[in-house]
Coordinates of N, CA, C and O in Angstrom, one line a residue:
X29 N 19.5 -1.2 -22.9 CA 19.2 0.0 -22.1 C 20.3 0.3 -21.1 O 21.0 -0.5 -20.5
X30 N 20.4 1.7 -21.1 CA 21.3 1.9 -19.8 C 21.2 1.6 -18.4 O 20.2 2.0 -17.8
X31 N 22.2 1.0 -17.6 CA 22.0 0.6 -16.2 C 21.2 1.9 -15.0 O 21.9 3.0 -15.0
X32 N 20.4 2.0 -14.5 CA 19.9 2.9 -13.6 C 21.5 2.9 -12.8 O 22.1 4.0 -12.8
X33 N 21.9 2.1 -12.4 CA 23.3 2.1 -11.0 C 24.5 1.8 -12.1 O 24.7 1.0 -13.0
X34 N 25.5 3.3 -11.6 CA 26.7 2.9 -11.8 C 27.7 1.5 -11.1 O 27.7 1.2 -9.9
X35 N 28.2 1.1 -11.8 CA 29.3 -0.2 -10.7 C 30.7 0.3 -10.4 O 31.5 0.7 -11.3
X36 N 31.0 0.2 -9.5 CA 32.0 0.9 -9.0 C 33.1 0.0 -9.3 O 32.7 -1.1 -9.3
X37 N 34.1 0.1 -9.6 CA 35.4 -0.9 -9.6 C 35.7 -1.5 -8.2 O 35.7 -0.8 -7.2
X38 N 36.0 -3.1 -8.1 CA 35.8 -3.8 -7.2 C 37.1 -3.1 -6.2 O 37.2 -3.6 -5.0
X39 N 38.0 -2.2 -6.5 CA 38.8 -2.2 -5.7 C 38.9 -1.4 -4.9 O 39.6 -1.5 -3.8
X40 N 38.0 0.1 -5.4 CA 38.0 1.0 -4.6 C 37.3 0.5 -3.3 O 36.8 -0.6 -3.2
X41 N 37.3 1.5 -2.3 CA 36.5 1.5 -0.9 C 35.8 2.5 -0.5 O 36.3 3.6 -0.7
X42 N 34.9 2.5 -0.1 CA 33.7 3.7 0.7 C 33.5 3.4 1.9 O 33.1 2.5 2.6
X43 N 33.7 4.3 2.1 CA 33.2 4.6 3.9 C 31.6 4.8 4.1 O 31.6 6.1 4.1
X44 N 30.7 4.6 4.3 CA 29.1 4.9 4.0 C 28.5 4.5 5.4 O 29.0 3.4 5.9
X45 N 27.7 5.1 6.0 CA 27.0 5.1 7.5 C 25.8 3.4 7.0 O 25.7 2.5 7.9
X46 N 25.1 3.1 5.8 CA 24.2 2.4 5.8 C 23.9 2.0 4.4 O 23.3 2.7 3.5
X47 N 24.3 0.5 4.2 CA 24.2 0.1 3.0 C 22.6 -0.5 3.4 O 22.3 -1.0 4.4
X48 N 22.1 -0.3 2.5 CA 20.6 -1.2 1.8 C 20.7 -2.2 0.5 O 21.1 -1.9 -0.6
X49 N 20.3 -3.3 0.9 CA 20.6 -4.1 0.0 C 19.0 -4.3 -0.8 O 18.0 -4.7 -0.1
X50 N 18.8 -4.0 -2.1 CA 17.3 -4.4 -2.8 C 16.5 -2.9 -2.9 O 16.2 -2.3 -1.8
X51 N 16.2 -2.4 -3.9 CA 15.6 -1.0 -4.4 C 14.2 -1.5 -4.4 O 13.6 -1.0 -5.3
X52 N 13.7 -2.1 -3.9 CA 12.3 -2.3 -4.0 C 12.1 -1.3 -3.2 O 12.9 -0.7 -2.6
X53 N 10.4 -1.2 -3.0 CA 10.3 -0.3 -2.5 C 10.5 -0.5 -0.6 O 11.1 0.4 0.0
X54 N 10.2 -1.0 -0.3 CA 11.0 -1.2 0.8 C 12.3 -0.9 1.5 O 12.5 -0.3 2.6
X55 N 13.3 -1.3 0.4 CA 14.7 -0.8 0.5 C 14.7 1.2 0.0 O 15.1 2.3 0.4
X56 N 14.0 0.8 -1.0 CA 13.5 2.4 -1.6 C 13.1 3.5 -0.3 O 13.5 4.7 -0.3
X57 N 12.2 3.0 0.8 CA 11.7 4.1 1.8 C 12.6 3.8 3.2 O 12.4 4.5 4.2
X58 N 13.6 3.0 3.2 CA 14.6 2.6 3.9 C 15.3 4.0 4.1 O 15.2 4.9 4.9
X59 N 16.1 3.7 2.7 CA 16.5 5.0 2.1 C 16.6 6.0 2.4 O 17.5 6.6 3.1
X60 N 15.1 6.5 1.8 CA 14.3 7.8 2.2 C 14.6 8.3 3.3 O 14.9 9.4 3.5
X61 N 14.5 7.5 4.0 CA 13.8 7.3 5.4 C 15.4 7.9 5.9 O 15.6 9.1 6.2
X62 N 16.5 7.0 6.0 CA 17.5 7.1 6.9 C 18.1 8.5 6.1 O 18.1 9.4 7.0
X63 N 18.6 9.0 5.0 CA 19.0 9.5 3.8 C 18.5 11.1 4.6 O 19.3 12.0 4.8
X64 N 17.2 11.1 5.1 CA 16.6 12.2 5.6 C 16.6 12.7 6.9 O 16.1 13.7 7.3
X65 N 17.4 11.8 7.5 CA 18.3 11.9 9.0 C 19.3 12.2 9.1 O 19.9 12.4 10.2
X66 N 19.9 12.2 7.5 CA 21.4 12.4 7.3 C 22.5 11.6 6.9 O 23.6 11.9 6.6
X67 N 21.8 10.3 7.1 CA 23.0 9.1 6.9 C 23.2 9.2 6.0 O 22.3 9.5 5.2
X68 N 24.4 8.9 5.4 CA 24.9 8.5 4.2 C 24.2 6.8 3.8 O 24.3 5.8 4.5
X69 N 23.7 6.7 2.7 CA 23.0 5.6 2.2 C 23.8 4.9 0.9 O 23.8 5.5 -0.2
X70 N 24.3 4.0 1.0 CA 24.3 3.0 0.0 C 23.4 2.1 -0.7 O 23.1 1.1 0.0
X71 N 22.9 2.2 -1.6 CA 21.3 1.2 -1.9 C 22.3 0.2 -3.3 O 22.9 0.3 -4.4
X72 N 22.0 -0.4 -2.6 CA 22.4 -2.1 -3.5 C 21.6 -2.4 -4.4 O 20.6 -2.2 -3.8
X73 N 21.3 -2.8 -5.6 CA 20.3 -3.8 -6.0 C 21.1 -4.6 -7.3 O 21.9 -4.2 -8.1
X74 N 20.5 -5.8 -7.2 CA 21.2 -6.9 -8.4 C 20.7 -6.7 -10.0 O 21.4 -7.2 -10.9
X75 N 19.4 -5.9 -10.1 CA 18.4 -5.2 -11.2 C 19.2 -4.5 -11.8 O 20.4 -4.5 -11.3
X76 N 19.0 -3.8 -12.8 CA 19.5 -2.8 -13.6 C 18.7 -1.5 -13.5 O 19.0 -0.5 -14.1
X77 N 17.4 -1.7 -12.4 CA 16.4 -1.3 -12.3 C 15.8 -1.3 -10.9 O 15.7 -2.3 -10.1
X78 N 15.3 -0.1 -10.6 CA 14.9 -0.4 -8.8 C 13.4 -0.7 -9.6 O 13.0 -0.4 -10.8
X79 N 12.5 -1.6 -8.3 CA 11.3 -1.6 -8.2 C 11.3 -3.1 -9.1 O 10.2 -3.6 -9.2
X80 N 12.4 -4.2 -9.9 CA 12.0 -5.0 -10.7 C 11.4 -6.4 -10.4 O 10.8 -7.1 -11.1
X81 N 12.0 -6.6 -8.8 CA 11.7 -7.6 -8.2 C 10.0 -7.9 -7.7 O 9.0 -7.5 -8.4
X82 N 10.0 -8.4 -6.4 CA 8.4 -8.8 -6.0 C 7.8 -7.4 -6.0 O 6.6 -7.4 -6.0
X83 N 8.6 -5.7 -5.8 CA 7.6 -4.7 -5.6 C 7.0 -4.7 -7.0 O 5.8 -4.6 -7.0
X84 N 7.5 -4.8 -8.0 CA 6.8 -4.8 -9.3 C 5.3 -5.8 -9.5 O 4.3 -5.4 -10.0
X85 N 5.5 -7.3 -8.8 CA 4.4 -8.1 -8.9 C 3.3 -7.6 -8.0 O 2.4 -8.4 -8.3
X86 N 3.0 -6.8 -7.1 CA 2.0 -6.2 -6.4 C 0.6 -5.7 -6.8 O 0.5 -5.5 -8.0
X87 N -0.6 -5.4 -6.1 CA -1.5 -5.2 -7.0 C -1.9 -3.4 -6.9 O -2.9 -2.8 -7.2
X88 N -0.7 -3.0 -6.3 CA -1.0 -1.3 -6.2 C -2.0 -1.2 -5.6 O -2.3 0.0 -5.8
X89 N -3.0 -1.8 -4.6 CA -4.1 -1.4 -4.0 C -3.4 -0.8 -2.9 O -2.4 -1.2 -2.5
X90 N -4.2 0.4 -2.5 CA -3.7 1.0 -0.8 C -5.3 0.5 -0.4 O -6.4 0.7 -0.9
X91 N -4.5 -0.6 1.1 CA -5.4 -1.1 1.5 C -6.1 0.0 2.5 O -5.3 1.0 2.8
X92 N -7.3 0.2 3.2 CA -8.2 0.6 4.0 C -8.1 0.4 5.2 O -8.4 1.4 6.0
X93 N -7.7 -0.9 5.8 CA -7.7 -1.3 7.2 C -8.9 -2.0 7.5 O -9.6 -1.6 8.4
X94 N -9.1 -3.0 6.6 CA -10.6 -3.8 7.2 C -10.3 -5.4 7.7 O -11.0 -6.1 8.4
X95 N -8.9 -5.6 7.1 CA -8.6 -6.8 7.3 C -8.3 -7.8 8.0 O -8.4 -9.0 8.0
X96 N -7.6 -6.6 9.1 CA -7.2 -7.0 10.0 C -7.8 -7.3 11.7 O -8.3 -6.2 12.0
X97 N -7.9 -8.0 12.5 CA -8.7 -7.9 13.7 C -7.6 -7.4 14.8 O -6.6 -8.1 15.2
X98 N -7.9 -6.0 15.2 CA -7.2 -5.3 16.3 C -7.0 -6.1 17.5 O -6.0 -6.1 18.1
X99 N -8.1 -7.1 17.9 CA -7.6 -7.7 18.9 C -6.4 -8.8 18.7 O -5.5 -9.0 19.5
X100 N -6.6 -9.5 17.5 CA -5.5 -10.7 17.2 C -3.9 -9.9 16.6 O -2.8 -10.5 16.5
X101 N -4.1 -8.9 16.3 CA -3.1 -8.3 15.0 C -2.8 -6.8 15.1 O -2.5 -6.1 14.2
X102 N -3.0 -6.3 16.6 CA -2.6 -4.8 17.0 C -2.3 -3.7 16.1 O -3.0 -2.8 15.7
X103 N -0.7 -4.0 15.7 CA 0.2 -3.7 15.2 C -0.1 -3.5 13.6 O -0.1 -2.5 12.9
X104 N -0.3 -5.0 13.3 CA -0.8 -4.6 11.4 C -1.9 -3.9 11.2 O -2.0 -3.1 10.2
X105 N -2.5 -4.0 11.8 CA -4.3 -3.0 11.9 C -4.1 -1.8 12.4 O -5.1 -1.1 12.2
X106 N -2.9 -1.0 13.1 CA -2.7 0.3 13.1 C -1.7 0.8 12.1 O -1.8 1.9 11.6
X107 N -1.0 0.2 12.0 CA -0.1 0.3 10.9 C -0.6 0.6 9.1 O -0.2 1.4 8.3
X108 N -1.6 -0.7 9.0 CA -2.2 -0.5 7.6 C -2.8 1.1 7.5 O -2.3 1.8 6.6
X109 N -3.8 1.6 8.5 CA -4.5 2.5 8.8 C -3.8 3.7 8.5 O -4.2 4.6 7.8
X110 N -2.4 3.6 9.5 CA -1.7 4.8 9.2 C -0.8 4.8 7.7 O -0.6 5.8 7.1
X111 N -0.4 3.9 7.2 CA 0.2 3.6 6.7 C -0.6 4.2 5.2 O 0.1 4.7 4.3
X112 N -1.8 4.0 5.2 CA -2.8 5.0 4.0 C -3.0 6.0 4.2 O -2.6 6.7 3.2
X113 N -3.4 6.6 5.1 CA -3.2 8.4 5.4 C -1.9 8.4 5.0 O -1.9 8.5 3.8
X114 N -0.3 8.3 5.6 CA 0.9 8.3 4.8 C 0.9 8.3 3.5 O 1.3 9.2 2.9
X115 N 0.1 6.9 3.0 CA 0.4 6.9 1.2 C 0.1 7.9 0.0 O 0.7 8.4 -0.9
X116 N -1.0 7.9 0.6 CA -2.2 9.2 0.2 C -1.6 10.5 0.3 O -1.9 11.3 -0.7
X117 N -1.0 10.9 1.2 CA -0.5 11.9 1.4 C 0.7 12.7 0.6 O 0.8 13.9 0.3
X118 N 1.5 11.6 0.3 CA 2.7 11.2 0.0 C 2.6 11.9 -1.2 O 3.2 12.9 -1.5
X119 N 1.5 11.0 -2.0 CA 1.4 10.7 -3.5 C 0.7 12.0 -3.7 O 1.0 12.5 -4.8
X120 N -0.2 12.9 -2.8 CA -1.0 13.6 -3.2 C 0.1 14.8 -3.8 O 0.2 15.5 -4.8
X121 N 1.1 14.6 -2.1 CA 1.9 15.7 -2.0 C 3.1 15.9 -3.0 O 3.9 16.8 -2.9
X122 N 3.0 15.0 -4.0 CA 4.2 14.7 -5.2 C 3.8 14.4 -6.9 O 4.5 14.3 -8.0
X123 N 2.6 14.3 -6.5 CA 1.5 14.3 -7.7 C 1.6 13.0 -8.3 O 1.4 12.7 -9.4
X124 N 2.1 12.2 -7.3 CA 2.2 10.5 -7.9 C 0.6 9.9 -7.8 O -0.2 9.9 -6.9
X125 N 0.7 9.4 -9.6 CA -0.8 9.2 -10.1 C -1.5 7.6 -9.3 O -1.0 6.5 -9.6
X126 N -2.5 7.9 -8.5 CA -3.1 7.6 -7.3 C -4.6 7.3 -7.7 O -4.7 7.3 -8.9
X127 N -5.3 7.1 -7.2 CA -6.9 7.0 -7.3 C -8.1 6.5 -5.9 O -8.6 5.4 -6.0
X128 N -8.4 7.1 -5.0 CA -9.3 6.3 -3.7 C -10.4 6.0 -4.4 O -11.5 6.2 -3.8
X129 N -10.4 5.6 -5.5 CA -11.4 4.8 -6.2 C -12.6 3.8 -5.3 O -13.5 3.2 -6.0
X130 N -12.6 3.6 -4.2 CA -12.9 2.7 -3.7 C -13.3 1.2 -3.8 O -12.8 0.8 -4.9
X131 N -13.8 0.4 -3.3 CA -13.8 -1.1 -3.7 C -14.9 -1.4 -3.3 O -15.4 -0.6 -2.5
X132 N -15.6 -2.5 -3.7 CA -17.2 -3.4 -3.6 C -16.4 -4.7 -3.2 O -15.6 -5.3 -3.9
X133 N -16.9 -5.2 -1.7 CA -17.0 -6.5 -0.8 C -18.2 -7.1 -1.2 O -19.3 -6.6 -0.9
X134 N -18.2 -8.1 -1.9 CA -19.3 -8.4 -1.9 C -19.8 -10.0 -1.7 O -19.1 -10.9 -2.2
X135 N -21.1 -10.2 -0.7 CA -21.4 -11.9 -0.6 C -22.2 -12.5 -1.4 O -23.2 -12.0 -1.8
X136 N -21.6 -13.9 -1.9 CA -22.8 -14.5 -2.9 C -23.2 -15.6 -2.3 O -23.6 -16.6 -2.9
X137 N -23.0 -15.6 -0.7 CA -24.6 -15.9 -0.1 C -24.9 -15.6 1.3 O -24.4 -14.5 1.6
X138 N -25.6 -16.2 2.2 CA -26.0 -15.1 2.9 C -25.1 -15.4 4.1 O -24.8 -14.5 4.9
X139 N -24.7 -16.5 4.1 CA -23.4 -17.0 5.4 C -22.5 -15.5 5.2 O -22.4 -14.7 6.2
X140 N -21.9 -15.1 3.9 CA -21.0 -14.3 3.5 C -21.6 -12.8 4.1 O -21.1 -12.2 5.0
X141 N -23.1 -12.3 3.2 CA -23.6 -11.8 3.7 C -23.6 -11.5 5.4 O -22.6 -10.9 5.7
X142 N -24.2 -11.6 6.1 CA -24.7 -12.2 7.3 C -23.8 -12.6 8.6 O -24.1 -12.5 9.8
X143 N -22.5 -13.1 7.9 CA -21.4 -13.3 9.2 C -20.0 -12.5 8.5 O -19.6 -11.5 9.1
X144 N -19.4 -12.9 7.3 CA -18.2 -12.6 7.1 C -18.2 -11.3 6.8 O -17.2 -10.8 7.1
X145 N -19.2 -10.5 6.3 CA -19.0 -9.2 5.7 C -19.5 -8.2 6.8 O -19.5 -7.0 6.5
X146 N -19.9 -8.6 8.0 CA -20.1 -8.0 9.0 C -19.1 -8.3 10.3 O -19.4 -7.7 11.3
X147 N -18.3 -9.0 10.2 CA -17.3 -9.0 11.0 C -16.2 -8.2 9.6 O -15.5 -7.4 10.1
X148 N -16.1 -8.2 9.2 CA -14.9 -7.3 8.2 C -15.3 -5.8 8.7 O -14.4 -5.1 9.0
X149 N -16.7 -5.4 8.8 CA -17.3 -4.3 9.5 C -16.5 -3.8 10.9 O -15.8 -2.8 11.3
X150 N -17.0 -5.3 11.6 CA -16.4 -4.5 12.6 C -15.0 -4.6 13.1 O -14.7 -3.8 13.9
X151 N -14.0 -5.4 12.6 CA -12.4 -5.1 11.9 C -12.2 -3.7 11.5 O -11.3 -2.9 12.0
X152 N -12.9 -3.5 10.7 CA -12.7 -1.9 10.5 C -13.2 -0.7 11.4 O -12.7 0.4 11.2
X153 N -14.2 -0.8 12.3 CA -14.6 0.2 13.0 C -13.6 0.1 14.5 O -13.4 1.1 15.2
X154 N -13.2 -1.0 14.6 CA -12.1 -1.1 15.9 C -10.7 -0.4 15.5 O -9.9 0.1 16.2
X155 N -10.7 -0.4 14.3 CA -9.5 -0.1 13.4 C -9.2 1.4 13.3 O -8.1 1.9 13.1
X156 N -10.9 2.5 13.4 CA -10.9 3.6 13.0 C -10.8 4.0 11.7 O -10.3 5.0 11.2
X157 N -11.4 3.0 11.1 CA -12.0 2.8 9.7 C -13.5 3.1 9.7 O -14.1 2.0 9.6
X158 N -14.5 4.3 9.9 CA -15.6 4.7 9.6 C -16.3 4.5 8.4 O -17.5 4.3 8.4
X159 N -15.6 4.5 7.3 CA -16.4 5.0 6.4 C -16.9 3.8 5.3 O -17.1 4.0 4.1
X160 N -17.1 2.7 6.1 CA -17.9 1.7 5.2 C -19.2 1.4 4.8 O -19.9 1.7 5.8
X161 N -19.6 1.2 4.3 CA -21.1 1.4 4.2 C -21.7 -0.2 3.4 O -21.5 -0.7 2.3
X162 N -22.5 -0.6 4.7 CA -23.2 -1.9 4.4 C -24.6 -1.9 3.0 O -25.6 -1.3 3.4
X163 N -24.6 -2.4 1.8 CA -25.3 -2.2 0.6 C -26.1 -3.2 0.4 O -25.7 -4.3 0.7
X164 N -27.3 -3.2 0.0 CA -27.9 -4.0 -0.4 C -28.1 -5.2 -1.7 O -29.3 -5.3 -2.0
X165 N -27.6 -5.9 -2.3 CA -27.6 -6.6 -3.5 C -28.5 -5.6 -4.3 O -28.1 -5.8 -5.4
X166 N -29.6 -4.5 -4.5 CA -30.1 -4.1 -4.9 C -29.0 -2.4 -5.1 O -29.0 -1.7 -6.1
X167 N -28.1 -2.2 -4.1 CA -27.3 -1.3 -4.0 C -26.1 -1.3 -4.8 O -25.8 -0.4 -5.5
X168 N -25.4 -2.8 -4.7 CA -24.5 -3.4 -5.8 C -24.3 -3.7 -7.3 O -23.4 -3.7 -8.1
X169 N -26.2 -4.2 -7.4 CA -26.9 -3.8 -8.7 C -26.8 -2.3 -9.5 O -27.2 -2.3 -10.7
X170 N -26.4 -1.1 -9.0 CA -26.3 0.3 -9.0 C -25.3 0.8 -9.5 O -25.1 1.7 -10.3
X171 N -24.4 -0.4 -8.9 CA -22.8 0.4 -9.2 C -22.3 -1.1 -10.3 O -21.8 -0.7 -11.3
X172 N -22.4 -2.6 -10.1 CA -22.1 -2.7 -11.2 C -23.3 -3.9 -11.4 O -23.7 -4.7 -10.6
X173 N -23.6 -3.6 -12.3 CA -25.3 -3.9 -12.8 C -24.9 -6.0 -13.0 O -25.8 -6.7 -12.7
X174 N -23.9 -6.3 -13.3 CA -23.5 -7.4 -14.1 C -23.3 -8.8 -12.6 O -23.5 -10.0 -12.6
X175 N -22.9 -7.7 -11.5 CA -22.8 -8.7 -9.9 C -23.6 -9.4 -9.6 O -24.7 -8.7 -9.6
X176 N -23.9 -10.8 -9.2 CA -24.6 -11.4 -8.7 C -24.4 -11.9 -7.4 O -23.5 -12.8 -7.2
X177 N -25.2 -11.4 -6.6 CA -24.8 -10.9 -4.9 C -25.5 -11.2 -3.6 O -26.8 -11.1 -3.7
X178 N -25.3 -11.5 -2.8 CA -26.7 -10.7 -2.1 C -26.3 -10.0 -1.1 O -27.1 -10.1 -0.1
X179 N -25.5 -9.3 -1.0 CA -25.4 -7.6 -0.7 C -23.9 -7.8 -0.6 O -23.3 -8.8 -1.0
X180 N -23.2 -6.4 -0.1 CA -22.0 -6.3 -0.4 C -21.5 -4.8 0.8 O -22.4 -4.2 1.3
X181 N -20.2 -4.6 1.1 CA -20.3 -3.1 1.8 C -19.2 -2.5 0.9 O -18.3 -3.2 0.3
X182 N -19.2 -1.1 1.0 CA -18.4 -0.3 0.1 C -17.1 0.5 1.0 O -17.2 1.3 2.0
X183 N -16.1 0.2 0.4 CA -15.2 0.3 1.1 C -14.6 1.7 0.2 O -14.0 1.5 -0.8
X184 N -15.0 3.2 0.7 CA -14.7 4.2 -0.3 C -13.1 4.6 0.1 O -12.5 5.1 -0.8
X185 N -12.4 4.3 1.2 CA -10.9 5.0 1.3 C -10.0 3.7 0.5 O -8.8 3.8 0.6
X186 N -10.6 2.3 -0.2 CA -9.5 1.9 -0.8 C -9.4 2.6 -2.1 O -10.2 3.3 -2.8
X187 N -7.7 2.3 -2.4 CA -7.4 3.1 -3.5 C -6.6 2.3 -4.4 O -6.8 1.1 -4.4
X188 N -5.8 2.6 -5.2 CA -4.8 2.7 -6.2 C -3.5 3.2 -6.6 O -4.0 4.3 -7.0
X189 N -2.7 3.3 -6.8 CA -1.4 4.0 -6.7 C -0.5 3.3 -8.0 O -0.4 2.1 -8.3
X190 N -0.1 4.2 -8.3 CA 1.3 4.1 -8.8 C 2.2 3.5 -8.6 O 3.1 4.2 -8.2
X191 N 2.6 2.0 -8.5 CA 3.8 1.6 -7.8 C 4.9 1.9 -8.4 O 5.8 2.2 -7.6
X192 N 5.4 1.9 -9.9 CA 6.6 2.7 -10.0 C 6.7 3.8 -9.8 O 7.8 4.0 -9.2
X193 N 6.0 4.9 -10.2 CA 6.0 6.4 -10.0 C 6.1 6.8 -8.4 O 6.5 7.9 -8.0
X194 N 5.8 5.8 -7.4 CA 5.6 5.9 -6.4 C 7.4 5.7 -5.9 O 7.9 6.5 -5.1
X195 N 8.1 4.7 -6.5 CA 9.4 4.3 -6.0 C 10.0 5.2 -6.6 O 10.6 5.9 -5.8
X196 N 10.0 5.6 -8.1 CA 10.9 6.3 -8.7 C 10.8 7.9 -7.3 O 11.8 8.5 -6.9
X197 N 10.1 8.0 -7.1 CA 9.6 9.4 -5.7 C 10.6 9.0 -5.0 O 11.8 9.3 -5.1
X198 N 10.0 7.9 -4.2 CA 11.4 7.4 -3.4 C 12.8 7.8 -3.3 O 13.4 8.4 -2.4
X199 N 13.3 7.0 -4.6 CA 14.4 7.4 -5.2 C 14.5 9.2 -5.2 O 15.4 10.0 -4.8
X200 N 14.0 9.2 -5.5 CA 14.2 11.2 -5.7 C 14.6 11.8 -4.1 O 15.6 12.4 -3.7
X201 N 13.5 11.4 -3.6 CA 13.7 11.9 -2.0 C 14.8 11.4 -1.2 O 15.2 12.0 -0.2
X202 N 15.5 9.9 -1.7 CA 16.4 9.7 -1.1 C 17.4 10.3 -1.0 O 18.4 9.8 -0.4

């Protein structure tokens, strides 16, 4: 296959405001990001291919913001939060194939039930995460009949995303 990055001959020289080293997506919205301020961007990567490294091993979930506890973790718990309105947005706005599919938490007993899935609750309501909704094992039975549970809460703003279609964007906008 052909290389995505040309290689320059080791001898010339460039003048460039901001090299980035690694096209993952990380280095990918670096990019973006500085590229759209004006800087001149250099993006490095050792691939033949952006996105080949750990952004490729990912599980494409866009997380919701339940995970984290605002008192211990400020920062990552507003961040995740905004960080999905962003994704969402992004993808809607570029037609990068996405899904808020939502997700099923669920306890298989009642410790789980009873303490852990109700503090994830309120993780997410400190977070400005509303829209969870606590289910009954008879509720989880509904949506997937096969679960053996005893209740679960539904988390409707997690989603799914495109992680290459999402970088190749990147790249584009860069």
């Amino acid at each position: 296959p052909r290389p995505m990055f040309r290689t320059a001959p080791s001898c010339q020289q460039f003048h460039i405001q901001t090299a980035i080293i690694g096209a993952g997506v990380i280095g990918l919205s670096i990019a973006r990001a500085l590229s759209k301020k004006g800087h001149e961007v250099l993006l490095l990567e050792q691939s033949n291919a952006i996105g080949s490294g750990i952004s490729s091993r990912n599980s494409e979930v866009i997380h919701a913001g339940i995970y984290y506890d605002k008192k211990t973790t400020p920062l990552k718990s507003k961040l995740c939060v905004e960080g999905k309105r962003l994704l969402y947005n992004y993808c809607r706005d570029r037609d990068i194939p996405h899904d808020r599919c939502g997700k099923l938490l669920v306890a298989t007993d009642d410790e789980q039930r009873d303490v852990g899935l109700p503090t994830l609750v309120e993780y997410a309501k400190r977070n400005g995460v509303n829209d969870l909704r606590i289910l009954t094992k008879e509720d989880i039975a509904a949506y997937e009949p096969s679960v053996m549970c005893t209740g679960g809460v539904l988390s409707p703003s997690t989603g799914i995303v495109d992680s290459h279609a999402f970088m190749t964007s990147l790249l584009a906008d860069a």
